[in-house]
XYZ file of N, CA and C in Angstrom:
375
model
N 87.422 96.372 101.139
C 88.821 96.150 100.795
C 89.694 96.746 101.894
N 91.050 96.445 101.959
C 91.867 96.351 102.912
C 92.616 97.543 102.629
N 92.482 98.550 103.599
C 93.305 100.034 103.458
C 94.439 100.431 104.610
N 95.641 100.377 103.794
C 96.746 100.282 104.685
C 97.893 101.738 104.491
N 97.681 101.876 106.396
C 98.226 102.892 106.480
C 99.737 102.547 107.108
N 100.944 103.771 106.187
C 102.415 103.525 106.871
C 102.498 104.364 107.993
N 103.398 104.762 108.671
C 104.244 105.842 109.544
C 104.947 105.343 109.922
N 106.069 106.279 110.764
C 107.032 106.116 111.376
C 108.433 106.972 110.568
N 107.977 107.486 109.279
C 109.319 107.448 108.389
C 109.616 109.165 109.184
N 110.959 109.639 108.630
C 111.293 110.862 108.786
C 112.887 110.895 108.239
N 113.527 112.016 109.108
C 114.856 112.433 108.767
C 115.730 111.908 109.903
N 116.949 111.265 109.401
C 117.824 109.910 110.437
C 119.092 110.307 109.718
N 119.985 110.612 111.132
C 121.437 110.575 110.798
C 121.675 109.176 109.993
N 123.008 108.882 109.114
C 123.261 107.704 109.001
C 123.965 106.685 110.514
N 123.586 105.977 110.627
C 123.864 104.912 111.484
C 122.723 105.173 112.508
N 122.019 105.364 112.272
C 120.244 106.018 112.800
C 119.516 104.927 112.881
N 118.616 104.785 113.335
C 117.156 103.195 113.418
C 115.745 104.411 113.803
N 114.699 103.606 112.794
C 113.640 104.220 112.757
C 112.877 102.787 112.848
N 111.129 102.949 113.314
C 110.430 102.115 112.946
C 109.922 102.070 112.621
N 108.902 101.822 111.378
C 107.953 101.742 110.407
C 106.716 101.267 111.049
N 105.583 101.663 111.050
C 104.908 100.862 110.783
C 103.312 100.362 109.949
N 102.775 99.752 109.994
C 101.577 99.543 108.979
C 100.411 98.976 109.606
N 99.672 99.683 109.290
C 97.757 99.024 110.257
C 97.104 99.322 108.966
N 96.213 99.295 109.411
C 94.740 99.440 108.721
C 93.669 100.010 109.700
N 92.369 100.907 109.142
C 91.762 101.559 110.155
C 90.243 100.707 109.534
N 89.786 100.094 110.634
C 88.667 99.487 109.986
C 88.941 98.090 109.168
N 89.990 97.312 109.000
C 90.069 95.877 108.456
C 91.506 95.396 109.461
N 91.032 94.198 109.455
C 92.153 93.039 110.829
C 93.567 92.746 110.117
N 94.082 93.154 109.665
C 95.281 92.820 108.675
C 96.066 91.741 109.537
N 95.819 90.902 110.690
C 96.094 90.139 111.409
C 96.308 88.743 110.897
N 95.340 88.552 109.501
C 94.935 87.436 108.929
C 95.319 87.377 107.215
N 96.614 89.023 107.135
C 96.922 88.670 106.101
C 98.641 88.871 105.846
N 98.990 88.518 104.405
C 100.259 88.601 104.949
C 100.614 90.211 104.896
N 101.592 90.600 105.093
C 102.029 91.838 104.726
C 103.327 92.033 104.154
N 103.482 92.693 103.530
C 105.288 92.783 103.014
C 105.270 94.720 103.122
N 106.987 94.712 103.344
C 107.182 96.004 102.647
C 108.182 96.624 101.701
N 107.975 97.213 101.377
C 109.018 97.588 99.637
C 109.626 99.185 100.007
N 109.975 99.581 99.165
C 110.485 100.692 99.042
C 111.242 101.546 97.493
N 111.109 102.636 97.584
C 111.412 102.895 95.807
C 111.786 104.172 96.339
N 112.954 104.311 95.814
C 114.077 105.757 96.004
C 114.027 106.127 94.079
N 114.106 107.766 93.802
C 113.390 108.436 93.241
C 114.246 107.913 91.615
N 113.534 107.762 90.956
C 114.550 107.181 89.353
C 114.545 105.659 89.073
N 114.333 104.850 90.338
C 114.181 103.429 90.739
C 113.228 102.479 90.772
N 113.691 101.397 90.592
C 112.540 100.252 90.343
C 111.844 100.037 92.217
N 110.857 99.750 92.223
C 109.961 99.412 93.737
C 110.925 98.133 93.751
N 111.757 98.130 95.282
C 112.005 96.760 95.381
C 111.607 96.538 96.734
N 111.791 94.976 96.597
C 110.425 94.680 97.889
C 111.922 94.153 99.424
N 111.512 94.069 100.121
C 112.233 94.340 101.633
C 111.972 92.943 102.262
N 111.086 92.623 102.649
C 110.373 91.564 103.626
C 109.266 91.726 103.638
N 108.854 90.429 104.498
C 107.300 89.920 104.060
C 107.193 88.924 105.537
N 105.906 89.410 106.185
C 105.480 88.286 106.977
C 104.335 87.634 106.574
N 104.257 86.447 106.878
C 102.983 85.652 106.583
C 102.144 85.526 108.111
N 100.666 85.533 107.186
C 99.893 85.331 108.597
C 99.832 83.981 109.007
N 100.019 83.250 107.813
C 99.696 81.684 108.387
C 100.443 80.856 109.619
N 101.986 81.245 109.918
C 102.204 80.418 110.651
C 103.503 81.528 111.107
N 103.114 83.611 110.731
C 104.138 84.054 111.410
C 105.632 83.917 110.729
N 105.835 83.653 109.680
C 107.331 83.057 109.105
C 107.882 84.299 108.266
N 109.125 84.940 108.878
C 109.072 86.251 108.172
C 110.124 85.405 106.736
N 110.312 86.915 105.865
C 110.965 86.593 104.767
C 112.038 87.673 104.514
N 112.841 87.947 103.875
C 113.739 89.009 103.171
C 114.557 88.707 102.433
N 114.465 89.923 101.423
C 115.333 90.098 100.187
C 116.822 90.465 100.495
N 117.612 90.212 99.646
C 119.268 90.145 100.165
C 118.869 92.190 100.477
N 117.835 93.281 99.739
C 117.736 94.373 100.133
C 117.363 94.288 102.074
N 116.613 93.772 102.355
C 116.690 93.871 103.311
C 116.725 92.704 104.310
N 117.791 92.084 104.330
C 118.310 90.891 105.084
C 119.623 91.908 105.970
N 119.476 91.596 107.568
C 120.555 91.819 108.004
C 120.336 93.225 108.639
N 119.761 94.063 108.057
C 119.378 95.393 109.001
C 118.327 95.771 109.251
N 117.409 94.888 108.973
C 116.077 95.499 108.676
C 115.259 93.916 109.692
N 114.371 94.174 110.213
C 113.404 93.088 110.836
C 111.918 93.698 110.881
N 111.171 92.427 110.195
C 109.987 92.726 110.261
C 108.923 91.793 111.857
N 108.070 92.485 112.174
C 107.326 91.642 112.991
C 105.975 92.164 113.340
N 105.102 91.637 114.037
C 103.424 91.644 114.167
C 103.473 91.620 115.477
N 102.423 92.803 115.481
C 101.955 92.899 117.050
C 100.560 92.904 116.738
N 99.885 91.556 116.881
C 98.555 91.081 116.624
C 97.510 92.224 117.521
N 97.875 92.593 118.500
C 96.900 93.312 119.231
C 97.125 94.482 118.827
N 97.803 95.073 118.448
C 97.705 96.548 118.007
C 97.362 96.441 116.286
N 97.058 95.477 115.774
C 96.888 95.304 114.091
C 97.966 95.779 113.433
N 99.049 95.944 113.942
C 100.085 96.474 113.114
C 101.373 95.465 112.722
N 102.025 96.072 111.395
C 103.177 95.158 111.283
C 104.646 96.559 111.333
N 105.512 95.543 111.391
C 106.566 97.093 111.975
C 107.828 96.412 111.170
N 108.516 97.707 110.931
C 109.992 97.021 109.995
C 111.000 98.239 110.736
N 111.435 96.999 111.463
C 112.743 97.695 112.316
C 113.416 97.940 111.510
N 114.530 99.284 111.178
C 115.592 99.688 110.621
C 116.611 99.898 110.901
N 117.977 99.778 111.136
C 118.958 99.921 111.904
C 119.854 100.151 110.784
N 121.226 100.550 111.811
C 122.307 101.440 110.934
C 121.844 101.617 109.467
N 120.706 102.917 109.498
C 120.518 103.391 108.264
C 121.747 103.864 107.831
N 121.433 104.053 106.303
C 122.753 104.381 105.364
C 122.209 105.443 104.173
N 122.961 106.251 103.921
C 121.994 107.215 102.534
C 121.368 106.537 101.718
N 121.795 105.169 101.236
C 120.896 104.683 100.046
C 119.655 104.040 100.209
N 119.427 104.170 101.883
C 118.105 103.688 101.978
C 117.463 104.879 101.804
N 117.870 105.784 101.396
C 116.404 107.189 101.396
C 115.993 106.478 100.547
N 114.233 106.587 100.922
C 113.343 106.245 99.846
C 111.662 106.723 100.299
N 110.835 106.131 99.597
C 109.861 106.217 100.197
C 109.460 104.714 100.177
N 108.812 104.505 101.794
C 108.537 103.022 102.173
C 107.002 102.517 102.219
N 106.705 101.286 101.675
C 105.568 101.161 101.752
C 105.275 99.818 102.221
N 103.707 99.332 102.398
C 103.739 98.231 103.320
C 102.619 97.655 102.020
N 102.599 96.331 101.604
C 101.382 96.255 100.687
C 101.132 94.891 101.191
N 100.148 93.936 100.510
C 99.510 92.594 100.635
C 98.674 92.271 99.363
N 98.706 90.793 99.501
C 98.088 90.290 98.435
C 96.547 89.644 99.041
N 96.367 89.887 99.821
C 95.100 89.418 100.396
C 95.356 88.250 100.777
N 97.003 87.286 100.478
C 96.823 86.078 100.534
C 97.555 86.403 102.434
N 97.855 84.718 103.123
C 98.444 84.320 104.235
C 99.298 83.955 103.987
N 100.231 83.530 102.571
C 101.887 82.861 102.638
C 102.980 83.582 102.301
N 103.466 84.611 102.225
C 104.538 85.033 101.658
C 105.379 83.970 100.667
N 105.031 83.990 99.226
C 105.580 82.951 98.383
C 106.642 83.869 97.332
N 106.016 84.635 96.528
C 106.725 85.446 95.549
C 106.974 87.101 96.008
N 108.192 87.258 96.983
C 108.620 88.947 96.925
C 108.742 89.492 96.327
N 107.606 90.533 95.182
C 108.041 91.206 94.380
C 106.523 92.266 94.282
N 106.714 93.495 94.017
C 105.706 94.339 93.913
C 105.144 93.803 92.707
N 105.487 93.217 91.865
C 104.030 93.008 90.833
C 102.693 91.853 91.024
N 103.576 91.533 92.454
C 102.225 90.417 93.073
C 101.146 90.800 94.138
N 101.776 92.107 94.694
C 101.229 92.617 95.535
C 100.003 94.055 94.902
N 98.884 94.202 95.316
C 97.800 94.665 94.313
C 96.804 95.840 95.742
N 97.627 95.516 96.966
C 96.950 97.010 97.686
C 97.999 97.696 98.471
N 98.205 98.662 98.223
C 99.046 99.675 98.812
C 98.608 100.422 99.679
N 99.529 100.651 100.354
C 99.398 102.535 101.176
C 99.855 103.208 100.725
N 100.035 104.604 100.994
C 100.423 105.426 100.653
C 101.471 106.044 100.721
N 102.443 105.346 101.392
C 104.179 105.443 101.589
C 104.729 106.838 102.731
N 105.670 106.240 102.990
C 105.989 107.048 104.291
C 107.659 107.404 103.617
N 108.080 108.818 103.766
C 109.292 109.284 103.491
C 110.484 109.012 104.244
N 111.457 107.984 104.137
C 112.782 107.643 104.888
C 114.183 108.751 104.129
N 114.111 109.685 104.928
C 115.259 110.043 104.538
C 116.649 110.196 105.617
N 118.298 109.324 104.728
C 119.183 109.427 105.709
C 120.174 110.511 105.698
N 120.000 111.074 105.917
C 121.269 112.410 106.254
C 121.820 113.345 106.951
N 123.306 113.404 106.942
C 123.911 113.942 108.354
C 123.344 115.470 108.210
Protein backbone atom coordinates (compact mmCIF):
# COMPACT_ATOMS: atom_id res chain seq x y z
CA UNK A 1 0.00 0.00 0.00
CA UNK A 2 0.82 3.53 -0.80
CA UNK A 3 2.50 5.59 2.17
CA UNK A 4 2.48 9.24 1.85
CA UNK A 5 4.68 11.56 3.28
CA UNK A 6 3.91 15.72 3.72
CA UNK A 7 6.57 18.58 4.48
CA UNK A 8 7.28 21.79 3.87
CA UNK A 9 4.69 23.26 6.53
CA UNK A 10 5.95 25.74 9.35
CA UNK A 11 5.48 29.32 10.80
CA UNK A 12 4.69 32.25 7.84
CA UNK A 13 4.10 35.86 8.31
CA UNK A 14 0.68 36.63 6.71
CA UNK A 15 1.22 37.53 3.07
CA UNK A 16 4.02 34.67 3.33
CA UNK A 17 4.23 31.52 0.51
CA UNK A 18 5.33 28.16 1.66
CA UNK A 19 5.58 24.88 -0.32
CA UNK A 20 4.14 21.73 0.54
CA UNK A 21 5.05 18.84 -0.46
CA UNK A 22 4.06 14.97 -0.80
CA UNK A 23 6.14 11.67 -1.94
CA UNK A 24 6.07 8.43 -0.88
CA UNK A 25 9.22 6.36 0.21
CA UNK A 26 9.15 3.09 -1.57
CA UNK A 27 5.75 3.42 -3.95
CA UNK A 28 5.68 5.68 -7.55
CA UNK A 29 2.77 7.95 -6.63
CA UNK A 30 3.50 9.14 -10.29
CA UNK A 31 0.59 6.91 -11.46
CA UNK A 32 -1.81 8.12 -8.97
CA UNK A 33 -3.90 10.92 -8.41
CA UNK A 34 -3.16 13.00 -5.44
CA UNK A 35 -5.21 15.70 -3.72
CA UNK A 36 -4.64 17.85 -0.70
CA UNK A 37 -6.98 18.92 2.19
CA UNK A 38 -6.51 20.58 5.21
CA UNK A 39 -8.45 20.81 8.73
CA UNK A 40 -7.84 23.80 11.18
CA UNK A 41 -8.64 22.73 14.85
CA UNK A 42 -12.80 22.48 15.67
CA UNK A 43 -13.28 21.99 11.72
CA UNK A 44 -14.54 19.86 9.11
CA UNK A 45 -11.29 18.31 6.67
CA UNK A 46 -11.85 20.34 3.59
CA UNK A 47 -10.24 19.29 0.53
CA UNK A 48 -7.92 22.07 -1.56
CA UNK A 49 -6.96 20.50 -4.99
CA UNK A 50 -6.35 17.49 -6.69
CA UNK A 51 -4.11 16.40 -9.58
CA UNK A 52 -4.83 13.54 -11.73
CA UNK A 53 -2.30 11.18 -13.05
CA UNK A 54 -4.11 10.40 -16.13
CA UNK A 55 -3.67 13.25 -18.29
CA UNK A 56 -2.00 15.83 -15.46
CA UNK A 57 -5.41 18.01 -15.14
CA UNK A 58 -5.27 19.85 -11.87
CA UNK A 59 -8.54 20.67 -9.88
CA UNK A 60 -9.64 23.16 -6.94
CA UNK A 61 -12.11 23.94 -4.50
CA UNK A 62 -13.41 27.65 -4.38
CA UNK A 63 -10.96 26.81 -0.70
CA UNK A 64 -8.24 26.70 -2.71
CA UNK A 65 -8.71 28.32 -6.15
CA UNK A 66 -6.63 31.44 -6.72
CA UNK A 67 -3.76 31.16 -4.11
CA UNK A 68 -2.88 27.96 -3.91
CA UNK A 69 -1.34 25.73 -7.12
CA UNK A 70 -0.85 22.28 -7.22
CA UNK A 71 1.77 20.43 -9.54
CA UNK A 72 4.03 17.10 -10.19
CA UNK A 73 7.47 16.76 -10.52
CA UNK A 74 7.40 13.16 -11.97
CA UNK A 75 11.13 12.70 -11.32
CA UNK A 76 11.36 13.57 -7.88
CA UNK A 77 7.84 11.45 -7.07
CA UNK A 78 6.52 14.34 -5.52
CA UNK A 79 3.38 16.52 -5.72
CA UNK A 80 3.73 20.21 -4.30
CA UNK A 81 0.93 22.84 -3.34
CA UNK A 82 2.24 26.22 -3.83
CA UNK A 83 0.83 28.70 -1.22
CA UNK A 84 0.87 32.29 -1.58
CA UNK A 85 -0.33 35.38 0.28
CA UNK A 86 -1.02 33.19 3.26
CA UNK A 87 -3.68 34.57 5.57
CA UNK A 88 -4.43 33.43 9.41
CA UNK A 89 -7.29 31.28 8.40
CA UNK A 90 -5.24 29.08 6.54
CA UNK A 91 -3.52 27.82 9.84
CA UNK A 92 -4.22 24.33 9.72
CA UNK A 93 -2.79 21.14 9.46
CA UNK A 94 -2.21 20.02 5.69
CA UNK A 95 -2.44 16.82 4.21
CA UNK A 96 -1.91 15.13 0.86
CA UNK A 97 -4.21 11.83 0.37
CA UNK A 98 -5.33 9.51 -2.83
CA UNK A 99 -7.74 7.18 -3.80
CA UNK A 100 -5.54 4.81 -5.57
CA UNK A 101 -7.56 5.99 -8.52
CA UNK A 102 -5.87 8.36 -11.83
CA UNK A 103 -9.01 10.92 -12.26
CA UNK A 104 -9.68 13.45 -9.84
CA UNK A 105 -13.68 13.15 -10.04
CA UNK A 106 -15.23 13.75 -6.46
CA UNK A 107 -13.10 16.46 -4.04
CA UNK A 108 -13.94 15.49 -0.84
CA UNK A 109 -12.09 13.61 2.08
CA UNK A 110 -14.68 10.91 2.39
CA UNK A 111 -13.45 9.50 -1.00
CA UNK A 112 -10.08 9.62 -0.29
CA UNK A 113 -8.99 6.32 2.03
CA UNK A 114 -4.85 6.87 2.41
CA UNK A 115 -3.38 9.57 4.23
CA UNK A 116 -0.23 11.03 5.58
CA UNK A 117 0.35 12.26 8.38
CA UNK A 118 -0.12 16.09 8.00
CA UNK A 119 2.24 18.83 8.12
CA UNK A 120 1.53 22.04 10.52
CA UNK A 121 0.75 25.51 8.47
CA UNK A 122 0.76 28.09 10.78
CA UNK A 123 0.13 32.05 9.75
CA UNK A 124 1.28 34.62 12.12
CA UNK A 125 2.84 37.96 12.48
Amino acid sequence: QVQLVESGGGLVQPGGSLRLSCTSSGSNINNILIGWFRQAPGKEREALSCISSSDGSTHYTDSGKGRFTISRDAAKNTVYLQMNNLEPEDTAVYYCATDGGTVCARLHYVVFDIWGQGTQVTVSP
